[in-house]
CSV table of C-alpha atoms in Angstrom, one decimal:
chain,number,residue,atom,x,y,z
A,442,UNK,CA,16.2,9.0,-14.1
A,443,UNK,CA,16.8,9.5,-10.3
A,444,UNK,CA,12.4,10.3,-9.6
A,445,UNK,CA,12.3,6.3,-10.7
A,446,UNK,CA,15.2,5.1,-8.8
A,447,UNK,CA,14.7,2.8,-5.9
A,448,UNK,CA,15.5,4.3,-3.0
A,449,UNK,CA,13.3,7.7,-4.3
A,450,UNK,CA,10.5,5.4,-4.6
A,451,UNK,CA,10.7,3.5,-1.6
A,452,UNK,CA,11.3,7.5,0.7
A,453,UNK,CA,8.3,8.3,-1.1
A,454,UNK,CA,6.2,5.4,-0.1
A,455,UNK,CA,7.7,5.8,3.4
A,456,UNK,CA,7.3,9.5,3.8
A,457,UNK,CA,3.4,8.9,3.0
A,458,UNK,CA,2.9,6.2,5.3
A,459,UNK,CA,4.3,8.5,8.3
A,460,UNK,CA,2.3,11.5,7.2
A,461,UNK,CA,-0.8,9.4,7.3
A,462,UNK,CA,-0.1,7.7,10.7
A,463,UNK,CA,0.9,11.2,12.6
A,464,UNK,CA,-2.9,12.3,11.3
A,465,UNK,CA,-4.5,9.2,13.1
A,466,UNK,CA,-1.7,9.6,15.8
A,467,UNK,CA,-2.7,13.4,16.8
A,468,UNK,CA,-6.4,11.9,16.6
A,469,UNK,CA,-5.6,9.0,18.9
A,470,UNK,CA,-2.6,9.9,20.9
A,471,UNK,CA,-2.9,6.8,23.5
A,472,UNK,CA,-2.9,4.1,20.5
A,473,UNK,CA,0.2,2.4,21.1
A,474,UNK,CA,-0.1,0.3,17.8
A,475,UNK,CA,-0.3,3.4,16.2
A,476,UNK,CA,2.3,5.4,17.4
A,477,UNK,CA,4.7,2.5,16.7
A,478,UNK,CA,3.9,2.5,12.9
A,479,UNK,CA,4.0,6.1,13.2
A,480,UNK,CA,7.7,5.7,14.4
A,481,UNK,CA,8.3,2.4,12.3
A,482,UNK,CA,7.3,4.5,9.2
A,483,UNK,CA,9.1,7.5,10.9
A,484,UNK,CA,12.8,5.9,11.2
A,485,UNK,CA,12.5,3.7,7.6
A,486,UNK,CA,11.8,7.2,5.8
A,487,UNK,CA,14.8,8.7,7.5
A,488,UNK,CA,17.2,6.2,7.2
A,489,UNK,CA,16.2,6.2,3.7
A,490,UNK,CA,16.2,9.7,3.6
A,491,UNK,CA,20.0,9.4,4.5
A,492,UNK,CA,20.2,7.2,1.7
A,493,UNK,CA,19.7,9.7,-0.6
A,494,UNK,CA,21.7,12.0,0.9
A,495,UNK,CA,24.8,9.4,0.0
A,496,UNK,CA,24.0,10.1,-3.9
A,497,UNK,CA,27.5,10.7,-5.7
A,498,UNK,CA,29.5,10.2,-2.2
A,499,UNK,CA,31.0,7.3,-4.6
A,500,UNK,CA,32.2,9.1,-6.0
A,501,UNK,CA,35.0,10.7,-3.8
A,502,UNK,CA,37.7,7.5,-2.6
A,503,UNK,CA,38.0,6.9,0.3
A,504,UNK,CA,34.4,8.1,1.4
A,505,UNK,CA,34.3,11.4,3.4
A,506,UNK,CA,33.6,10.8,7.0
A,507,UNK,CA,29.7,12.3,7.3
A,508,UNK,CA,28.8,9.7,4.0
A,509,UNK,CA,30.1,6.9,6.2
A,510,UNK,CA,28.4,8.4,9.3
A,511,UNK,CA,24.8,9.1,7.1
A,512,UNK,CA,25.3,5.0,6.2
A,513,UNK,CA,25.8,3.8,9.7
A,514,UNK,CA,23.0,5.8,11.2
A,515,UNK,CA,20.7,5.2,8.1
A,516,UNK,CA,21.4,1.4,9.1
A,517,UNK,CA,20.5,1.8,12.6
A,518,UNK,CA,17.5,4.0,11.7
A,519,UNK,CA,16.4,0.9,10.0
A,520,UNK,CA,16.6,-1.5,12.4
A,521,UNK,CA,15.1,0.7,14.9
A,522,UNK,CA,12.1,0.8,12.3
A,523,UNK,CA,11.8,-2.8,12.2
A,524,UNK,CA,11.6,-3.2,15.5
A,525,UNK,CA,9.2,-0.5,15.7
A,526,UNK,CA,6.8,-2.2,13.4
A,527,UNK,CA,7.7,-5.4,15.7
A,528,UNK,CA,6.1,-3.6,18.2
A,529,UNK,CA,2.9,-2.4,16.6
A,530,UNK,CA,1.9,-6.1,15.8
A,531,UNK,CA,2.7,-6.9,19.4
A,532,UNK,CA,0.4,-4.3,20.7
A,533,UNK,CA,-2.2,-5.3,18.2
A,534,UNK,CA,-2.1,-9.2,18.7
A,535,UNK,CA,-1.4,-9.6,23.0
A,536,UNK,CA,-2.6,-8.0,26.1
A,537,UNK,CA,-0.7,-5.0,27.3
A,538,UNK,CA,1.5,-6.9,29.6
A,539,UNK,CA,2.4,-9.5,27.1
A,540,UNK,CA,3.1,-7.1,24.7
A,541,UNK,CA,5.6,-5.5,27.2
A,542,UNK,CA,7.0,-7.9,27.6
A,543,UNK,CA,7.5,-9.3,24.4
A,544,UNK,CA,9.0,-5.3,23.5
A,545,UNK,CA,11.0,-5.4,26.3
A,546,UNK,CA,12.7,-8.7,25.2
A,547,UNK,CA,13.4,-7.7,21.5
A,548,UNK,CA,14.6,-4.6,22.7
A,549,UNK,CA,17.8,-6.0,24.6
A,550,UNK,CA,18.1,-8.0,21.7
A,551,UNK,CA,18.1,-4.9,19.2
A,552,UNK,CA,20.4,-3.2,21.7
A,553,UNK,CA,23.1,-6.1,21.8
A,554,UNK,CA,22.6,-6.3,17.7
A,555,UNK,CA,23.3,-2.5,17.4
A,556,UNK,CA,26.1,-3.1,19.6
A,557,UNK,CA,27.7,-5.5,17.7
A,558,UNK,CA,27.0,-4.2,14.8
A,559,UNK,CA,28.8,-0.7,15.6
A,560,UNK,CA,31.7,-2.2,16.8
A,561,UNK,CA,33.1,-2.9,13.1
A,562,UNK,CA,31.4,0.0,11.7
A,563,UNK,CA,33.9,2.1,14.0
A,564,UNK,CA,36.9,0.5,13.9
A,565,UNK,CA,36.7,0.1,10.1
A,566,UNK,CA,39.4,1.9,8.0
A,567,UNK,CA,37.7,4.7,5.3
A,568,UNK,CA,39.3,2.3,2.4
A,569,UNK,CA,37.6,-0.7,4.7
A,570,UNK,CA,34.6,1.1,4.7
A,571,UNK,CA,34.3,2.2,1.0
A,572,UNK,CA,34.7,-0.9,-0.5
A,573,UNK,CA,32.2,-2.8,1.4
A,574,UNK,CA,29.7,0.7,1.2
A,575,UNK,CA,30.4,-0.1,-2.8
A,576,UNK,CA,29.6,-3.6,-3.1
A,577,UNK,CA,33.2,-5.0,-2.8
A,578,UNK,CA,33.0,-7.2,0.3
A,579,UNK,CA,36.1,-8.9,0.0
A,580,UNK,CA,38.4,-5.8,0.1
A,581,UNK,CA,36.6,-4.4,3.4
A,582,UNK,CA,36.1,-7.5,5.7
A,583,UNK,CA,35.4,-5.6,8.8
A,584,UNK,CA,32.8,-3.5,7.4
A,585,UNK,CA,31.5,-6.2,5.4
A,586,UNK,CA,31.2,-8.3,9.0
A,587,UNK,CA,28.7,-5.2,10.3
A,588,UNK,CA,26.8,-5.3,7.2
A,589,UNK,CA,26.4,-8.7,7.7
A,590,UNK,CA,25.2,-8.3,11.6
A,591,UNK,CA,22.5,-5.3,9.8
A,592,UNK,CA,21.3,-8.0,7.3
A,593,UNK,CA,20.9,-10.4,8.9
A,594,UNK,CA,18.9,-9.2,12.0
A,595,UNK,CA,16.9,-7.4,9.8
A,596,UNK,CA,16.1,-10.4,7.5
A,597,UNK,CA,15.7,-12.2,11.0
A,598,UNK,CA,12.8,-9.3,11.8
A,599,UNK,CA,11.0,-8.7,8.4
A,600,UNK,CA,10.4,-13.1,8.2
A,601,UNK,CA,8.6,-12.4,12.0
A,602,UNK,CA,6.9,-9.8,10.5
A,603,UNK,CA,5.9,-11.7,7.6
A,604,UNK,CA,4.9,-14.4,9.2
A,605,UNK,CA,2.5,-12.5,12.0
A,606,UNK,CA,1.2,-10.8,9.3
A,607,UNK,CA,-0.1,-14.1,7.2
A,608,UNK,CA,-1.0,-15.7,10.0
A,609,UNK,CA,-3.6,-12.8,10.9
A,610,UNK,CA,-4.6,-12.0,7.4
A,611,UNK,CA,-6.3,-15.5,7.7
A,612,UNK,CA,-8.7,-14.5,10.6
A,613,UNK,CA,-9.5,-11.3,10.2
A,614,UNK,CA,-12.6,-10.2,8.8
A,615,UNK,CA,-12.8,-6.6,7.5
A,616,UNK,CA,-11.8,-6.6,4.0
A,617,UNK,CA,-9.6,-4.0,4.1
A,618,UNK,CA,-7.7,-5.2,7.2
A,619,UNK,CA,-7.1,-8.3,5.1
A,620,UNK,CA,-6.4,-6.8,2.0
A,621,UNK,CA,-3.8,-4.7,4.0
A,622,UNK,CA,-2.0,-7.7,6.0
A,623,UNK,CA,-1.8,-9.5,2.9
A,624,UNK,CA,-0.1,-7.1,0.9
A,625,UNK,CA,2.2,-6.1,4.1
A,626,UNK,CA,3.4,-9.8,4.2
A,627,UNK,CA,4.2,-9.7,0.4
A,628,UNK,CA,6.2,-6.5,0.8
A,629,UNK,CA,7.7,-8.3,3.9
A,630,UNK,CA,8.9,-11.2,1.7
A,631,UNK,CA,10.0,-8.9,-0.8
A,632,UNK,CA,12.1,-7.5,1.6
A,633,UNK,CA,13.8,-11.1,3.5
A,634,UNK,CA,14.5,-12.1,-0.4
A,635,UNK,CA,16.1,-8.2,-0.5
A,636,UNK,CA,18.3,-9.2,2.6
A,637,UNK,CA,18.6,-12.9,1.6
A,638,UNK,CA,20.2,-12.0,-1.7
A,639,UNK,CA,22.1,-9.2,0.0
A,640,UNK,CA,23.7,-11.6,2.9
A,641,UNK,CA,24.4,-13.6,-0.5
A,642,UNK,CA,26.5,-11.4,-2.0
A,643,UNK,CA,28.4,-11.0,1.5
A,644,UNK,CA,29.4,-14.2,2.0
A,645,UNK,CA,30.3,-14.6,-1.8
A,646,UNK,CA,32.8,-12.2,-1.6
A,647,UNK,CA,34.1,-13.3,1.8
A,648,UNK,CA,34.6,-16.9,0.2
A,649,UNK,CA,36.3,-15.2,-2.7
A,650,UNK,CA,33.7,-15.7,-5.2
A,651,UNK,CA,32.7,-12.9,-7.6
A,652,UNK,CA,28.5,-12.8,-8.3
A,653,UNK,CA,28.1,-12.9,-12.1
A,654,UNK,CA,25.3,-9.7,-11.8
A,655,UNK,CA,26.0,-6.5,-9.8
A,656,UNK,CA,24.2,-6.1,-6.3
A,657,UNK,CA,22.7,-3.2,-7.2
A,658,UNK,CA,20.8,-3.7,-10.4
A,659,UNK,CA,19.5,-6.6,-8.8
A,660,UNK,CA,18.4,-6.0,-4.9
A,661,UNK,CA,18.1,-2.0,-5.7
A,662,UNK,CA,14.3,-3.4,-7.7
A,663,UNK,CA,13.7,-5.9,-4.6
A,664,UNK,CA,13.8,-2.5,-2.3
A,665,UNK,CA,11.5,-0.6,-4.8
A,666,UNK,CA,8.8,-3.4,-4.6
A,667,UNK,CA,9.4,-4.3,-1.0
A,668,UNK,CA,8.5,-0.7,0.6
A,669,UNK,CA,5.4,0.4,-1.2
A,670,UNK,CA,3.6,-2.7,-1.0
A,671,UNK,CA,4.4,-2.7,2.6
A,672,UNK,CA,3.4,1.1,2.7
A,673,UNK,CA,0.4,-0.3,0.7
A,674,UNK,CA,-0.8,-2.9,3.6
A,675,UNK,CA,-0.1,-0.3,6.6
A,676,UNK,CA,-2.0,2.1,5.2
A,677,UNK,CA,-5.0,0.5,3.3
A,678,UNK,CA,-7.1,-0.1,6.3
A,679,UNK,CA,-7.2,3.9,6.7
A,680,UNK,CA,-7.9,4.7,3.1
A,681,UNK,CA,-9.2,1.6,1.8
A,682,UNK,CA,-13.1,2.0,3.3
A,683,UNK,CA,-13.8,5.2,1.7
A,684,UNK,CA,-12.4,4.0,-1.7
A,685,UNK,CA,-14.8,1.1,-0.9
A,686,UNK,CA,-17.5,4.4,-0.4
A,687,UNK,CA,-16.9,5.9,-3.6
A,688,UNK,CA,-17.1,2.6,-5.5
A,689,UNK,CA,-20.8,2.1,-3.9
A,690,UNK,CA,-21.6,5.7,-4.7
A,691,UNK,CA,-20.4,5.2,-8.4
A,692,UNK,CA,-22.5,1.8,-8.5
A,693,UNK,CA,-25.3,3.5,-7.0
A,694,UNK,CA,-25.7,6.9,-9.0
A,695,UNK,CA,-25.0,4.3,-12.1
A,696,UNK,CA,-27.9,2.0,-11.0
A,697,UNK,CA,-30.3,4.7,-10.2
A,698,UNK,CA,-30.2,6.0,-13.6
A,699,UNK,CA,-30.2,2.8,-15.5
A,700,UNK,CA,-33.3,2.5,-13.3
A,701,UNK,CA,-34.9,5.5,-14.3
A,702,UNK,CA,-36.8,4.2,-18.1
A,703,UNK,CA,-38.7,1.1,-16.0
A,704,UNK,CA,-39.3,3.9,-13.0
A,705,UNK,CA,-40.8,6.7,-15.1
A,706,UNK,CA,-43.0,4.2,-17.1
A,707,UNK,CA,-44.5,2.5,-13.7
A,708,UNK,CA,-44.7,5.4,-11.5
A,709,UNK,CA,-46.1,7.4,-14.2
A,710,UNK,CA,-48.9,5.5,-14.6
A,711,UNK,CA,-49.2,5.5,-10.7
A,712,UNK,CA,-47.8,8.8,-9.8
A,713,UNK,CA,-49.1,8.2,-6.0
A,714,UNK,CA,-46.2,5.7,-5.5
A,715,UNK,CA,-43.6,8.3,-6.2
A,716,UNK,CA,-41.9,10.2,-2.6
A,717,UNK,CA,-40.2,13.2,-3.1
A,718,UNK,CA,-36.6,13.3,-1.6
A,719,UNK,CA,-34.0,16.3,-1.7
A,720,UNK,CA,-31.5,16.8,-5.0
A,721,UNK,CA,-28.8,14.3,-4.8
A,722,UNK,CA,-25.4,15.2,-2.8
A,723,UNK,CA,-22.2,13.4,-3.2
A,724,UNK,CA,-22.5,11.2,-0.2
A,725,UNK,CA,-22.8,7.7,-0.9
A,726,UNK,CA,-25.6,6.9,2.1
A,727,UNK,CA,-27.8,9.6,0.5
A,728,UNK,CA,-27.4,8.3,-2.8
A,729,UNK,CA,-27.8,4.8,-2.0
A,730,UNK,CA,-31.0,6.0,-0.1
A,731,UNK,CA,-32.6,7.3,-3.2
A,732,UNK,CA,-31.5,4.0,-4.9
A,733,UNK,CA,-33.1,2.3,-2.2
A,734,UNK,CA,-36.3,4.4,-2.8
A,735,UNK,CA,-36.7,4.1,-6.6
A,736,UNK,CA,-36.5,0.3,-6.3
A,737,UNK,CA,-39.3,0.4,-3.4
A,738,UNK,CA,-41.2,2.7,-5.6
A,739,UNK,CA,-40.8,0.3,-9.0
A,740,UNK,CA,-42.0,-2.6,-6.8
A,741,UNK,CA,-44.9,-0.6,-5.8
A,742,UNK,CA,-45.7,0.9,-9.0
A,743,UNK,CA,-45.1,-3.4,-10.7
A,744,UNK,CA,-47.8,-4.7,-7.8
A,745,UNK,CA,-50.7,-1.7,-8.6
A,746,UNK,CA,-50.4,-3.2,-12.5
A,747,UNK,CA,-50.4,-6.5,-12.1
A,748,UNK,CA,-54.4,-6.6,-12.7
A,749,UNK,CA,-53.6,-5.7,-16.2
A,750,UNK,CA,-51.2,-7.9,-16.9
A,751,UNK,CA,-52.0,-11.1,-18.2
A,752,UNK,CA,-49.8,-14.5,-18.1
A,753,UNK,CA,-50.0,-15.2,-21.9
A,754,UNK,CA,-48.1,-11.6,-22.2
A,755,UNK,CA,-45.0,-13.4,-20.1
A,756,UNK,CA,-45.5,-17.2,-21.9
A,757,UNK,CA,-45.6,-15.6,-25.4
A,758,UNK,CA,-42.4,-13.0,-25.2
A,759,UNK,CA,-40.6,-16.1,-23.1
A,760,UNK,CA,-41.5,-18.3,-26.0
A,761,UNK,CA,-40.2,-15.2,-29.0
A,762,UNK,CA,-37.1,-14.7,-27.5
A,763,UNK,CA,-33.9,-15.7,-28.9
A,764,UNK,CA,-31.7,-14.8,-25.0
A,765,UNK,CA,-31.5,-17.3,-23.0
A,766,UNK,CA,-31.4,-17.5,-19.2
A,767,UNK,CA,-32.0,-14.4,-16.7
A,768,UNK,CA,-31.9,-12.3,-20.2
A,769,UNK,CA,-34.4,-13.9,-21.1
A,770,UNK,CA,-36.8,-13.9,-18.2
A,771,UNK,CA,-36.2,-10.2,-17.8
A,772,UNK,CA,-37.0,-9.3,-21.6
A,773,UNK,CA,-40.7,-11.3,-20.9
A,774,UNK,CA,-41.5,-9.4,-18.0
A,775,UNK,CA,-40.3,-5.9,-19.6
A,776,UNK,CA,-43.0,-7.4,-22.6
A,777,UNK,CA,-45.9,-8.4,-19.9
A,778,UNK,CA,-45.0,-5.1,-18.4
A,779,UNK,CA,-45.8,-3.5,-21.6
A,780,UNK,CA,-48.7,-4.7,-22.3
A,781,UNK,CA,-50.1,-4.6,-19.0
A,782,UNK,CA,-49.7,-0.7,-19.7
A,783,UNK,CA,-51.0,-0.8,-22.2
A,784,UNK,CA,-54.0,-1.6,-21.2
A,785,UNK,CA,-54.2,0.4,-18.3
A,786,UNK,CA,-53.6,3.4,-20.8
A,787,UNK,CA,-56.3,2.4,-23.0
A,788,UNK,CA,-59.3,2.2,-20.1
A,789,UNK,CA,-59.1,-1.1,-19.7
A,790,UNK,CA,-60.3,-2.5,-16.2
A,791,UNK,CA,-58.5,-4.3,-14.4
A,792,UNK,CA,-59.0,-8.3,-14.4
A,793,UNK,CA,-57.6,-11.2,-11.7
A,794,UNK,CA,-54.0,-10.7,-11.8
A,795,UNK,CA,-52.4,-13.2,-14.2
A,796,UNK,CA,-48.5,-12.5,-13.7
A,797,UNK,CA,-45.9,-15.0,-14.2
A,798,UNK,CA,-42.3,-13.9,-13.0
A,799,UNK,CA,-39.6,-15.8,-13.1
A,800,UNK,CA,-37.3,-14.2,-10.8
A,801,UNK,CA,-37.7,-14.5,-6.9
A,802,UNK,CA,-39.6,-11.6,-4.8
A,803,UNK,CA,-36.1,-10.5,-3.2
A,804,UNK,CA,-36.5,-6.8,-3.3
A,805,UNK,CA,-36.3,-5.2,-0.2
A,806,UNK,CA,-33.7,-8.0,1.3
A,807,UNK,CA,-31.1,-8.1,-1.4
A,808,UNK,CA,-30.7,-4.8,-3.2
A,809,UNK,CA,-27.9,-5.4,-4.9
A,810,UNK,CA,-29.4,-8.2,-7.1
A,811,UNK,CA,-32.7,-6.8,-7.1
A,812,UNK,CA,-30.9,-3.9,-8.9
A,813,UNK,CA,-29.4,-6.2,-11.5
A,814,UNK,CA,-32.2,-8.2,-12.3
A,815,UNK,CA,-34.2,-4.6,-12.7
A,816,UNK,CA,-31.7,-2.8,-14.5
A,817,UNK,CA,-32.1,-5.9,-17.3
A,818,UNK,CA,-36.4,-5.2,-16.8
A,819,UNK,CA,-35.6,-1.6,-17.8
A,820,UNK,CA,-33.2,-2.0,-20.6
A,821,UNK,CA,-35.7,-4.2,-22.3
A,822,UNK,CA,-39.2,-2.0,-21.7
A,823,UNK,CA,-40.4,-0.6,-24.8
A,824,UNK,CA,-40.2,2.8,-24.7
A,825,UNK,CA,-43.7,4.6,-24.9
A,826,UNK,CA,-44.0,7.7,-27.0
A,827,UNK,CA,-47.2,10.1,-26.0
A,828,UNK,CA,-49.3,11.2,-28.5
């Protein structure tokens, strides 16, 4: 099915990634390290564009001259994006000067690579040239020697790459950065074991060995894994905080009503605690704000009942209850709880507070496990039924 072949997927991948990085390019224009994985994403979608425009030019022996133009310029296009990308880490890890002239350096290099590498590509023959475009080195030895220079320089590139990219990935400390640079140098490896194998099967056939498997079925999946997780780790830093948004406004709506049984049964019995807020929107900081709130309020609501509740209440459910650990200790509090409303409900006054709690005060400065240990509170309060 050609939507799952390799070099679909990996255009697709690309073709998002450049999308994405010309919106944060027409937002920043003077970001240097962004315009260069604008144009590293830019020149990899193209040449794999080109690519795809090669389907069925197999087909036709010897290939017709604009297939074997569209595969030199879709290899050029790909070095040029690798030493685009090249030049976004350089801009991101020195100074402006340094990174000048680090680009400045690699760029002669590219030049003299491309150089050397069109030399063959020109002066091959169209039979020279089809049989080393279709995997058959040995038969088309001087356009087998400029696939060799394209391989090689680009397997040269992505291990820099791959290598900046772990190393930083180490330091770093926004998740998402590191999340990114980590799955960037796996799609980087991915991609020097995709030229490794490649210059393999090169030099194989120039020594007059035949590979047991086909190049195709086997590098053709290395290039389907190699450019979306790369696409993956340039991109995640821009899309990756406000997944991280929605998943705290999923935790929080969830908490808030897991919250609401222990809540109504405090607050009801002291209704001043409660604070009016607006309905709910969609945006996580207002929703963790009303999380915020009902935990405050629950706190509150725990601290005006305490006279009623009693320390026996606590020792006796502790001492019932088949749970063990934080279970436990939350299922005799939701029973002290209990019974300290109880009590408040039947007209009781209040005595010398005689709470026993097992968990630490941490409400206000850890919300997160103050919402867990409350969350267990409320799904063991009895429920009371009016009337």
């Amino acid at each position: 099915m050609i939507l799952l072949d390799s070099t679909v997927l990996a255009a697709a991948g690309a073709t998002a990634a450049w999308l994405l990085f010309l919106r944060a390019l027409l937002r920043n224009p003077r970001n240097d390290a962004v315009l260069c994985v604008w144009l590293s994403a830019l020149f990899l979608a193209f040449g794999l564009y080109l690519g795809l425009l090669e389907y069925g030019a197999e087909a036709t022996r010897p290939l017709p001259r604009w297939a074997r133009v569209a595969a030199i310029t879709q290899h050029v296009c790909t070095l040029v994006g690798l030493y685009a990308g090249y030049c976004a880490y350089a801009h991101l890890v020195h100074e402006p000067r340094e990174a000048v002239r680090h680009l400045v350096r690699q760029g002669w290099v590219l030049a003299v690579t491309v150089t050397v590498m069109l030399v063959p590509a020109v002066l091959a023959g169209p039979g020279d040239f089809t049989a080393a475009h279709t995997g058959h080195y040995g038969e088309g030895p001087v356009a087998g020697s400029y696939l060799a220079v394209f391989t090689v320089y680009a397997g040269i590139v992505a291990a820099a790459l791959a290598r900046t990219s772990w190393t930083w990935a180490r330091r770093v400390d926004d998740r998402w950065i590191r999340r990114g640079l980590l799955a960037g140098t796996a799609g980087l490896l991915t991609g020097v074991l995709y030229f490794l194998l490649r210059a393999g099967y090169i030099v194989l056939a120039a020594t007059g060995h035949q590979p047991a498997s086909k190049e195709g079925a086997l590098i053709g999946r290395l290039l389907a894994v190699a450019v979306p997780l790369s696409v993956f780790g340039l991109t995640a830093p821009a899309w990756g905080p406000r997944l991280s948004r929605v998943r705290v406004w999923w935790w929080a709506y969830h908490a808030h009503r897991r919250l609401h049984p222990l809540w109504a049964e405090l607050t009801g019995a002291f209704p001043h605690v409660r604070l009016p807020l607006p309905a709910s929107r969609w945006s996580p900081r207002h929703r963790h704000l009303r999380l915020h709130l009902r935990v405050i309020q629950i706190w509150d609501a725990r601290r005006a009942l305490l006279g009623h509740c009693r320390a026996a209440d606590y020792q006796r459910a502790l001492s019932e209850s088949t749970l063990t650990g934080r279970r436990r200790a939350a299922q005799a509090e939701a029973a002290m709880l209990a019974a300290g409303l109880r009590r408040l409900r039947a007209g009781q006054a209040p005595g010398e507070p005689g709470e026993t709690h097992a968990e630490p005060h941490a409400g206000e400065a850890d919300l997160p496990a103050d919402v867990a240990w409350l969350v267990q509170v409320a799904a063991a309060l009895p429920r009371h039924r009016k009337g």
